Amino acid sequence: MESGMIVRHRVVGDYKVNAYLVACTETGKAVIIDPGGDAAEIRAMVAAEAATPVYILNTHGHADHVLANRELRQDFAVPVCMHEDDVRLFARGEVREKSARELGLPAPDGADILLRDGQVLEVGRLRIQVLHTPGHTPGSVCYLVAGNLFTGDTLFVGDVGRTDLVGGSLEVLIQSLARLIRLPEETVVRPGHDYGETPTSTIGRERRENPYITDFLPG
């Protein structure tokens, strides 16, 4: 836990997505990141911290990361936020059909707030910066707040997200990784799935050990 911030998470849904609660300790205002199912579990996480959600933040538009969007949006009366490129992508009929076949889940509904690179969301005393990191999907983003980077499926511990799904590109993803490794090495990496040896990592560790960084980017 960083000073002034609470971070909690639950592993939710059949695809075992890390859903995060990030709350300002001073005001109790909070965001929910990637509610990939099990809305009751997420509501319990919010209640346990006596938090007041003000945004639902999606790191990207794949269905496994957004399954509880609609229910939690209604429960807490808060807007759903997603990068504009994924909102546009998943609004296309042919993309929705292909994504549903790939993941076995319905495509997302869209978003209330369309995010852009560099945008900053103020949540109590916290400032959450949107970093556009395409590659897994065109609108993938990471959220940077108080030295913590919520990476969705862009960067895992020792790995990266798939690029063989609709809208994916390994070349573009490598460019996004090049941007992320310029962050301070102590930045905590909090991924969208627990696929690595540890639940979290740091930018410094990934810079040294992640093969998609060591093998594809200059030292």
PDB file of C-alpha atoms in Angstrom:
ATOM      1  CA  MET A   1       0.000   0.000   0.000  1.00  0.00           C
ATOM      2  CA  GLU A   2       1.371   3.410  -1.010  1.00  0.00           C
ATOM      3  CA  SER A   3       0.971   6.371   1.317  1.00  0.00           C
ATOM      4  CA  GLY A   4      -2.422   7.908   0.667  1.00  0.00           C
ATOM      5  CA  MET A   5      -3.633   4.992  -1.440  1.00  0.00           C
ATOM      6  CA  ILE A   6      -5.210   1.604  -0.871  1.00  0.00           C
ATOM      7  CA  VAL A   7      -4.876  -1.122  -3.517  1.00  0.00           C
ATOM      8  CA  ARG A   8      -6.945  -4.289  -3.246  1.00  0.00           C
ATOM      9  CA  HIS A   9      -7.717  -6.957  -5.807  1.00  0.00           C
ATOM     10  CA  ARG A  10      -9.813 -10.021  -6.465  1.00  0.00           C
ATOM     11  CA  VAL A  11      -9.347 -12.691  -9.116  1.00  0.00           C
ATOM     12  CA  VAL A  12     -12.696 -12.775 -10.920  1.00  0.00           C
ATOM     13  CA  GLY A  13     -14.475 -14.567 -13.739  1.00  0.00           C
ATOM     14  CA  ASP A  14     -13.745 -17.738 -15.649  1.00  0.00           C
ATOM     15  CA  TYR A  15     -10.701 -16.089 -17.227  1.00  0.00           C
ATOM     16  CA  LYS A  16      -9.247 -15.221 -13.789  1.00  0.00           C
ATOM     17  CA  VAL A  17      -8.880 -11.501 -14.310  1.00  0.00           C
ATOM     18  CA  ASN A  18      -7.299  -9.331 -11.637  1.00  0.00           C
ATOM     19  CA  ALA A  19      -9.959  -6.771 -10.722  1.00  0.00           C
ATOM     20  CA  TYR A  20      -8.495  -3.913  -8.696  1.00  0.00           C
ATOM     21  CA  LEU A  21      -9.866  -1.366  -6.269  1.00  0.00           C
ATOM     22  CA  VAL A  22      -7.718   1.750  -5.938  1.00  0.00           C
ATOM     23  CA  ALA A  23      -8.877   4.160  -3.249  1.00  0.00           C
ATOM     24  CA  CYS A  24      -7.747   7.467  -1.791  1.00  0.00           C
ATOM     25  CA  THR A  25      -7.254   6.997   1.945  1.00  0.00           C
ATOM     26  CA  GLU A  26      -8.111  10.612   2.714  1.00  0.00           C
ATOM     27  CA  THR A  27     -11.414  10.875   0.837  1.00  0.00           C
ATOM     28  CA  GLY A  28     -12.472   7.260   0.274  1.00  0.00           C
ATOM     29  CA  LYS A  29     -13.017   7.968  -3.419  1.00  0.00           C
ATOM     30  CA  ALA A  30     -11.995   5.042  -5.592  1.00  0.00           C
ATOM     31  CA  VAL A  31     -11.838   3.416  -9.010  1.00  0.00           C
ATOM     32  CA  ILE A  32     -12.549  -0.155 -10.041  1.00  0.00           C
ATOM     33  CA  ILE A  33     -10.140  -1.430 -12.685  1.00  0.00           C
ATOM     34  CA  ASP A  34     -11.109  -4.313 -14.996  1.00  0.00           C
ATOM     35  CA  PRO A  35     -14.243  -5.788 -13.378  1.00  0.00           C
ATOM     36  CA  GLY A  36     -14.088  -9.066 -15.274  1.00  0.00           C
ATOM     37  CA  GLY A  37     -17.031 -10.768 -13.553  1.00  0.00           C
ATOM     38  CA  ASP A  38     -18.188 -11.749 -10.063  1.00  0.00           C
ATOM     39  CA  ALA A  39     -19.807  -8.377  -9.359  1.00  0.00           C
ATOM     40  CA  ALA A  40     -20.738  -9.473  -5.837  1.00  0.00           C
ATOM     41  CA  GLU A  41     -17.075 -10.114  -5.018  1.00  0.00           C
ATOM     42  CA  ILE A  42     -16.143  -6.682  -6.260  1.00  0.00           C
ATOM     43  CA  ARG A  43     -18.961  -5.042  -4.313  1.00  0.00           C
ATOM     44  CA  ALA A  44     -17.707  -6.830  -1.180  1.00  0.00           C
ATOM     45  CA  MET A  45     -14.185  -5.525  -1.825  1.00  0.00           C
ATOM     46  CA  VAL A  46     -15.543  -1.994  -2.106  1.00  0.00           C
ATOM     47  CA  ALA A  47     -17.633  -2.379   1.052  1.00  0.00           C
ATOM     48  CA  ALA A  48     -14.701  -3.761   3.048  1.00  0.00           C
ATOM     49  CA  GLU A  49     -12.787  -0.530   2.444  1.00  0.00           C
ATOM     50  CA  ALA A  50     -15.851   1.722   2.822  1.00  0.00           C
ATOM     51  CA  ALA A  51     -14.838   3.144  -0.561  1.00  0.00           C
ATOM     52  CA  THR A  52     -16.892   5.302  -2.905  1.00  0.00           C
ATOM     53  CA  PRO A  53     -16.255   4.391  -6.545  1.00  0.00           C
ATOM     54  CA  VAL A  54     -16.260   7.288  -8.987  1.00  0.00           C
ATOM     55  CA  TYR A  55     -15.066   5.514 -12.160  1.00  0.00           C
ATOM     56  CA  ILE A  56     -14.903   2.047 -13.675  1.00  0.00           C
ATOM     57  CA  LEU A  57     -11.661   1.856 -15.661  1.00  0.00           C
ATOM     58  CA  ASN A  58     -11.070  -0.728 -18.367  1.00  0.00           C
ATOM     59  CA  THR A  59      -7.519  -1.395 -19.533  1.00  0.00           C
ATOM     60  CA  HIS A  60      -8.924  -2.644 -22.839  1.00  0.00           C
ATOM     61  CA  GLY A  61     -12.103  -3.882 -24.475  1.00  0.00           C
ATOM     62  CA  HIS A  62     -11.771  -7.655 -24.357  1.00  0.00           C
ATOM     63  CA  ALA A  63     -14.883  -9.188 -22.891  1.00  0.00           C
ATOM     64  CA  ASP A  64     -13.155 -11.029 -20.051  1.00  0.00           C
ATOM     65  CA  HIS A  65     -12.112  -7.677 -18.540  1.00  0.00           C
ATOM     66  CA  VAL A  66     -15.499  -5.938 -18.761  1.00  0.00           C
ATOM     67  CA  LEU A  67     -18.097  -8.561 -17.819  1.00  0.00           C
ATOM     68  CA  ALA A  68     -19.253  -6.767 -14.670  1.00  0.00           C
ATOM     69  CA  ASN A  69     -19.186  -3.267 -16.189  1.00  0.00           C
ATOM     70  CA  ARG A  70     -22.914  -2.989 -16.673  1.00  0.00           C
ATOM     71  CA  GLU A  71     -23.913  -4.318 -13.249  1.00  0.00           C
ATOM     72  CA  LEU A  72     -21.410  -2.227 -11.303  1.00  0.00           C
ATOM     73  CA  ARG A  73     -22.154   0.876 -13.369  1.00  0.00           C
ATOM     74  CA  GLN A  74     -25.767   0.538 -12.271  1.00  0.00           C
ATOM     75  CA  ASP A  75     -24.930  -0.355  -8.653  1.00  0.00           C
ATOM     76  CA  PHE A  76     -22.624   2.612  -8.080  1.00  0.00           C
ATOM     77  CA  ALA A  77     -24.019   5.057 -10.663  1.00  0.00           C
ATOM     78  CA  VAL A  78     -20.557   5.702 -12.093  1.00  0.00           C
ATOM     79  CA  PRO A  79     -19.255   6.013 -15.667  1.00  0.00           C
ATOM     80  CA  VAL A  80     -17.357   3.298 -17.515  1.00  0.00           C
ATOM     81  CA  CYS A  81     -14.094   4.513 -19.067  1.00  0.00           C
ATOM     82  CA  MET A  82     -12.200   2.975 -21.989  1.00  0.00           C
ATOM     83  CA  HIS A  83      -9.749   4.274 -24.564  1.00  0.00           C
ATOM     84  CA  GLU A  84     -11.462   5.707 -27.610  1.00  0.00           C
ATOM     85  CA  ASP A  85      -9.664   3.334 -30.027  1.00  0.00           C
ATOM     86  CA  ASP A  86     -11.136   0.238 -28.376  1.00  0.00           C
ATOM     87  CA  VAL A  87     -14.586   1.798 -28.136  1.00  0.00           C
ATOM     88  CA  ARG A  88     -14.480   2.363 -31.889  1.00  0.00           C
ATOM     89  CA  LEU A  89     -12.992  -1.066 -32.625  1.00  0.00           C
ATOM     90  CA  PHE A  90     -15.522  -3.066 -30.640  1.00  0.00           C
ATOM     91  CA  ALA A  91     -18.425  -1.060 -32.031  1.00  0.00           C
ATOM     92  CA  ARG A  92     -17.826  -2.624 -35.457  1.00  0.00           C
ATOM     93  CA  GLY A  93     -20.135  -5.537 -36.169  1.00  0.00           C
ATOM     94  CA  GLU A  94     -17.537  -7.766 -37.813  1.00  0.00           C
ATOM     95  CA  VAL A  95     -15.102  -7.178 -34.938  1.00  0.00           C
ATOM     96  CA  ARG A  96     -17.751  -7.980 -32.346  1.00  0.00           C
ATOM     97  CA  GLU A  97     -18.513 -11.252 -34.098  1.00  0.00           C
ATOM     98  CA  LYS A  98     -14.852 -12.229 -34.416  1.00  0.00           C
ATOM     99  CA  SER A  99     -14.072 -11.295 -30.810  1.00  0.00           C
ATOM    100  CA  ALA A 100     -17.033 -13.325 -29.570  1.00  0.00           C
ATOM    101  CA  ARG A 101     -15.719 -16.367 -31.457  1.00  0.00           C
ATOM    102  CA  GLU A 102     -12.181 -15.866 -30.158  1.00  0.00           C
ATOM    103  CA  LEU A 103     -13.068 -15.449 -26.498  1.00  0.00           C
ATOM    104  CA  GLY A 104     -16.404 -17.232 -26.257  1.00  0.00           C
ATOM    105  CA  LEU A 105     -17.859 -14.126 -24.617  1.00  0.00           C
ATOM    106  CA  PRO A 106     -20.010 -11.253 -25.889  1.00  0.00           C
ATOM    107  CA  ALA A 107     -18.222  -8.085 -26.978  1.00  0.00           C
ATOM    108  CA  PRO A 108     -18.329  -5.039 -24.659  1.00  0.00           C
ATOM    109  CA  ASP A 109     -21.121  -2.471 -24.670  1.00  0.00           C
ATOM    110  CA  GLY A 110     -18.861   0.550 -25.053  1.00  0.00           C
ATOM    111  CA  ALA A 111     -18.088   3.287 -22.540  1.00  0.00           C
ATOM    112  CA  ASP A 112     -19.434   6.500 -21.061  1.00  0.00           C
ATOM    113  CA  ILE A 113     -16.070   8.283 -21.104  1.00  0.00           C
ATOM    114  CA  LEU A 114     -13.626   7.851 -23.985  1.00  0.00           C
ATOM    115  CA  LEU A 115     -10.055   8.111 -22.760  1.00  0.00           C
ATOM    116  CA  ARG A 116      -7.011   9.538 -24.499  1.00  0.00           C
ATOM    117  CA  ASP A 117      -3.291   9.225 -23.931  1.00  0.00           C
ATOM    118  CA  GLY A 118      -1.992  11.490 -21.196  1.00  0.00           C
ATOM    119  CA  GLN A 119      -5.395  12.159 -19.691  1.00  0.00           C
ATOM    120  CA  VAL A 120      -5.391  12.495 -15.911  1.00  0.00           C
ATOM    121  CA  LEU A 121      -8.332  11.461 -13.737  1.00  0.00           C
ATOM    122  CA  GLU A 122      -8.526  13.011 -10.286  1.00  0.00           C
ATOM    123  CA  VAL A 123      -9.890  10.630  -7.655  1.00  0.00           C
ATOM    124  CA  GLY A 124      -9.806  12.279  -4.270  1.00  0.00           C
ATOM    125  CA  ARG A 125      -6.144  13.186  -3.783  1.00  0.00           C
ATOM    126  CA  LEU A 126      -5.008  10.637  -6.348  1.00  0.00           C
ATOM    127  CA  ARG A 127      -4.077  11.479  -9.918  1.00  0.00           C
ATOM    128  CA  ILE A 128      -4.469   8.583 -12.342  1.00  0.00           C
ATOM    129  CA  GLN A 129      -2.623   9.014 -15.631  1.00  0.00           C
ATOM    130  CA  VAL A 130      -3.755   7.206 -18.765  1.00  0.00           C
ATOM    131  CA  LEU A 131      -0.900   5.728 -20.820  1.00  0.00           C
ATOM    132  CA  HIS A 132      -1.966   4.504 -24.242  1.00  0.00           C
ATOM    133  CA  THR A 133      -0.132   1.199 -24.808  1.00  0.00           C
ATOM    134  CA  PRO A 134      -1.572  -0.432 -27.951  1.00  0.00           C
ATOM    135  CA  GLY A 135      -0.559  -3.851 -29.179  1.00  0.00           C
ATOM    136  CA  HIS A 136      -2.761  -6.318 -27.323  1.00  0.00           C
ATOM    137  CA  THR A 137      -5.631  -4.230 -28.667  1.00  0.00           C
ATOM    138  CA  PRO A 138      -5.490  -0.841 -30.408  1.00  0.00           C
ATOM    139  CA  GLY A 139      -6.941   0.890 -27.350  1.00  0.00           C
ATOM    140  CA  SER A 140      -5.070  -0.884 -24.579  1.00  0.00           C
ATOM    141  CA  VAL A 141      -3.977   1.431 -21.786  1.00  0.00           C
ATOM    142  CA  CYS A 142      -2.078   1.280 -18.527  1.00  0.00           C
ATOM    143  CA  TYR A 143      -3.048   3.365 -15.524  1.00  0.00           C
ATOM    144  CA  LEU A 144      -0.246   5.021 -13.573  1.00  0.00           C
ATOM    145  CA  VAL A 145      -1.005   6.178 -10.043  1.00  0.00           C
ATOM    146  CA  ALA A 146       1.360   6.874  -7.151  1.00  0.00           C
ATOM    147  CA  GLY A 147       4.136   4.658  -8.457  1.00  0.00           C
ATOM    148  CA  ASN A 148       1.822   1.798  -9.425  1.00  0.00           C
ATOM    149  CA  LEU A 149       1.199   0.730 -13.019  1.00  0.00           C
ATOM    150  CA  PHE A 150      -1.959  -1.248 -13.746  1.00  0.00           C
ATOM    151  CA  THR A 151      -1.031  -2.924 -17.005  1.00  0.00           C
ATOM    152  CA  GLY A 152      -4.026  -5.049 -17.991  1.00  0.00           C
ATOM    153  CA  ASP A 153      -2.896  -7.438 -20.719  1.00  0.00           C
ATOM    154  CA  THR A 154      -0.112  -5.229 -22.037  1.00  0.00           C
ATOM    155  CA  LEU A 155       2.556  -6.411 -19.603  1.00  0.00           C
ATOM    156  CA  PHE A 156       2.545  -9.462 -17.340  1.00  0.00           C
ATOM    157  CA  VAL A 157       5.186 -10.658 -14.911  1.00  0.00           C
ATOM    158  CA  GLY A 158       7.753 -12.124 -17.301  1.00  0.00           C
ATOM    159  CA  ASP A 159       5.405 -12.074 -20.275  1.00  0.00           C
ATOM    160  CA  VAL A 160       3.055  -9.954 -22.394  1.00  0.00           C
ATOM    161  CA  GLY A 161      -0.477 -10.224 -23.689  1.00  0.00           C
ATOM    162  CA  ARG A 162      -1.464 -12.101 -26.816  1.00  0.00           C
ATOM    163  CA  THR A 163      -1.254 -10.312 -30.139  1.00  0.00           C
ATOM    164  CA  ASP A 164      -3.010 -12.929 -32.275  1.00  0.00           C
ATOM    165  CA  LEU A 165      -6.519 -11.728 -31.359  1.00  0.00           C
ATOM    166  CA  VAL A 166      -8.475  -9.200 -33.408  1.00  0.00           C
ATOM    167  CA  GLY A 167      -6.711  -5.833 -33.445  1.00  0.00           C
ATOM    168  CA  GLY A 168      -3.466  -7.187 -31.976  1.00  0.00           C
ATOM    169  CA  SER A 169       0.051  -6.427 -33.201  1.00  0.00           C
ATOM    170  CA  LEU A 170       3.340  -7.655 -31.724  1.00  0.00           C
ATOM    171  CA  GLU A 171       5.275  -4.866 -33.438  1.00  0.00           C
ATOM    172  CA  VAL A 172       3.027  -2.225 -31.893  1.00  0.00           C
ATOM    173  CA  LEU A 173       3.139  -3.936 -28.494  1.00  0.00           C
ATOM    174  CA  ILE A 174       6.950  -3.851 -28.494  1.00  0.00           C
ATOM    175  CA  GLN A 175       6.776  -0.111 -29.132  1.00  0.00           C
ATOM    176  CA  SER A 176       4.482   0.226 -26.124  1.00  0.00           C
ATOM    177  CA  LEU A 177       6.903  -1.752 -23.966  1.00  0.00           C
ATOM    178  CA  ALA A 178       9.667   0.628 -25.028  1.00  0.00           C
ATOM    179  CA  ARG A 179       7.604   3.436 -23.573  1.00  0.00           C
ATOM    180  CA  LEU A 180       6.864   1.635 -20.318  1.00  0.00           C
ATOM    181  CA  ILE A 181      10.462   0.736 -19.534  1.00  0.00           C
ATOM    182  CA  ARG A 182      11.312   4.433 -19.422  1.00  0.00           C
ATOM    183  CA  LEU A 183       9.285   4.676 -16.208  1.00  0.00           C
ATOM    184  CA  PRO A 184      11.201   4.623 -12.902  1.00  0.00           C
ATOM    185  CA  GLU A 185      12.520   1.138 -12.206  1.00  0.00           C
ATOM    186  CA  GLU A 186      10.773   0.992  -8.818  1.00  0.00           C
ATOM    187  CA  THR A 187       7.348   1.406 -10.453  1.00  0.00           C
ATOM    188  CA  VAL A 188       5.161  -1.496  -9.296  1.00  0.00           C
ATOM    189  CA  VAL A 189       3.661  -3.554 -12.123  1.00  0.00           C
ATOM    190  CA  ARG A 190       0.161  -4.836 -11.348  1.00  0.00           C
ATOM    191  CA  PRO A 191      -0.983  -7.003 -14.290  1.00  0.00           C
ATOM    192  CA  GLY A 192      -4.413  -8.056 -15.473  1.00  0.00           C
ATOM    193  CA  HIS A 193      -3.723 -11.777 -14.890  1.00  0.00           C
ATOM    194  CA  ASP A 194      -1.480 -13.621 -12.463  1.00  0.00           C
ATOM    195  CA  TYR A 195       0.564 -15.542 -15.019  1.00  0.00           C
ATOM    196  CA  GLY A 196       4.011 -15.022 -13.545  1.00  0.00           C
ATOM    197  CA  GLU A 197       6.129 -16.316 -10.681  1.00  0.00           C
ATOM    198  CA  THR A 198       4.839 -13.519  -8.452  1.00  0.00           C
ATOM    199  CA  PRO A 199       1.582 -11.527  -8.467  1.00  0.00           C
ATOM    200  CA  THR A 200       3.380  -8.220  -9.039  1.00  0.00           C
ATOM    201  CA  SER A 201       6.712  -7.030 -10.361  1.00  0.00           C
ATOM    202  CA  THR A 202       8.583  -3.802 -11.021  1.00  0.00           C
ATOM    203  CA  ILE A 203       9.594  -2.028 -14.179  1.00  0.00           C
ATOM    204  CA  GLY A 204      13.234  -2.618 -13.240  1.00  0.00           C
ATOM    205  CA  ARG A 205      12.722  -6.356 -12.898  1.00  0.00           C
ATOM    206  CA  GLU A 206      10.815  -6.586 -16.168  1.00  0.00           C
ATOM    207  CA  ARG A 207      13.507  -4.556 -17.910  1.00  0.00           C
ATOM    208  CA  ARG A 208      16.090  -7.112 -16.767  1.00  0.00           C
ATOM    209  CA  GLU A 209      14.122 -10.367 -17.035  1.00  0.00           C
ATOM    210  CA  ASN A 210      11.149 -10.135 -19.397  1.00  0.00           C
ATOM    211  CA  PRO A 211      12.174 -11.800 -22.690  1.00  0.00           C
ATOM    212  CA  TYR A 212       9.909  -9.530 -24.731  1.00  0.00           C
ATOM    213  CA  ILE A 213      11.979  -6.630 -23.431  1.00  0.00           C
ATOM    214  CA  THR A 214      15.445  -8.183 -23.288  1.00  0.00           C
ATOM    215  CA  ASP A 215      15.130  -9.879 -26.697  1.00  0.00           C
ATOM    216  CA  PHE A 216      13.238  -7.253 -28.686  1.00  0.00           C
ATOM    217  CA  LEU A 217      14.471  -3.927 -27.296  1.00  0.00           C
ATOM    218  CA  PRO A 218      18.001  -2.533 -27.214  1.00  0.00           C
ATOM    219  CA  GLY A 219      19.708  -2.612 -23.829  1.00  0.00           C
TER     220      GLY A 219
END
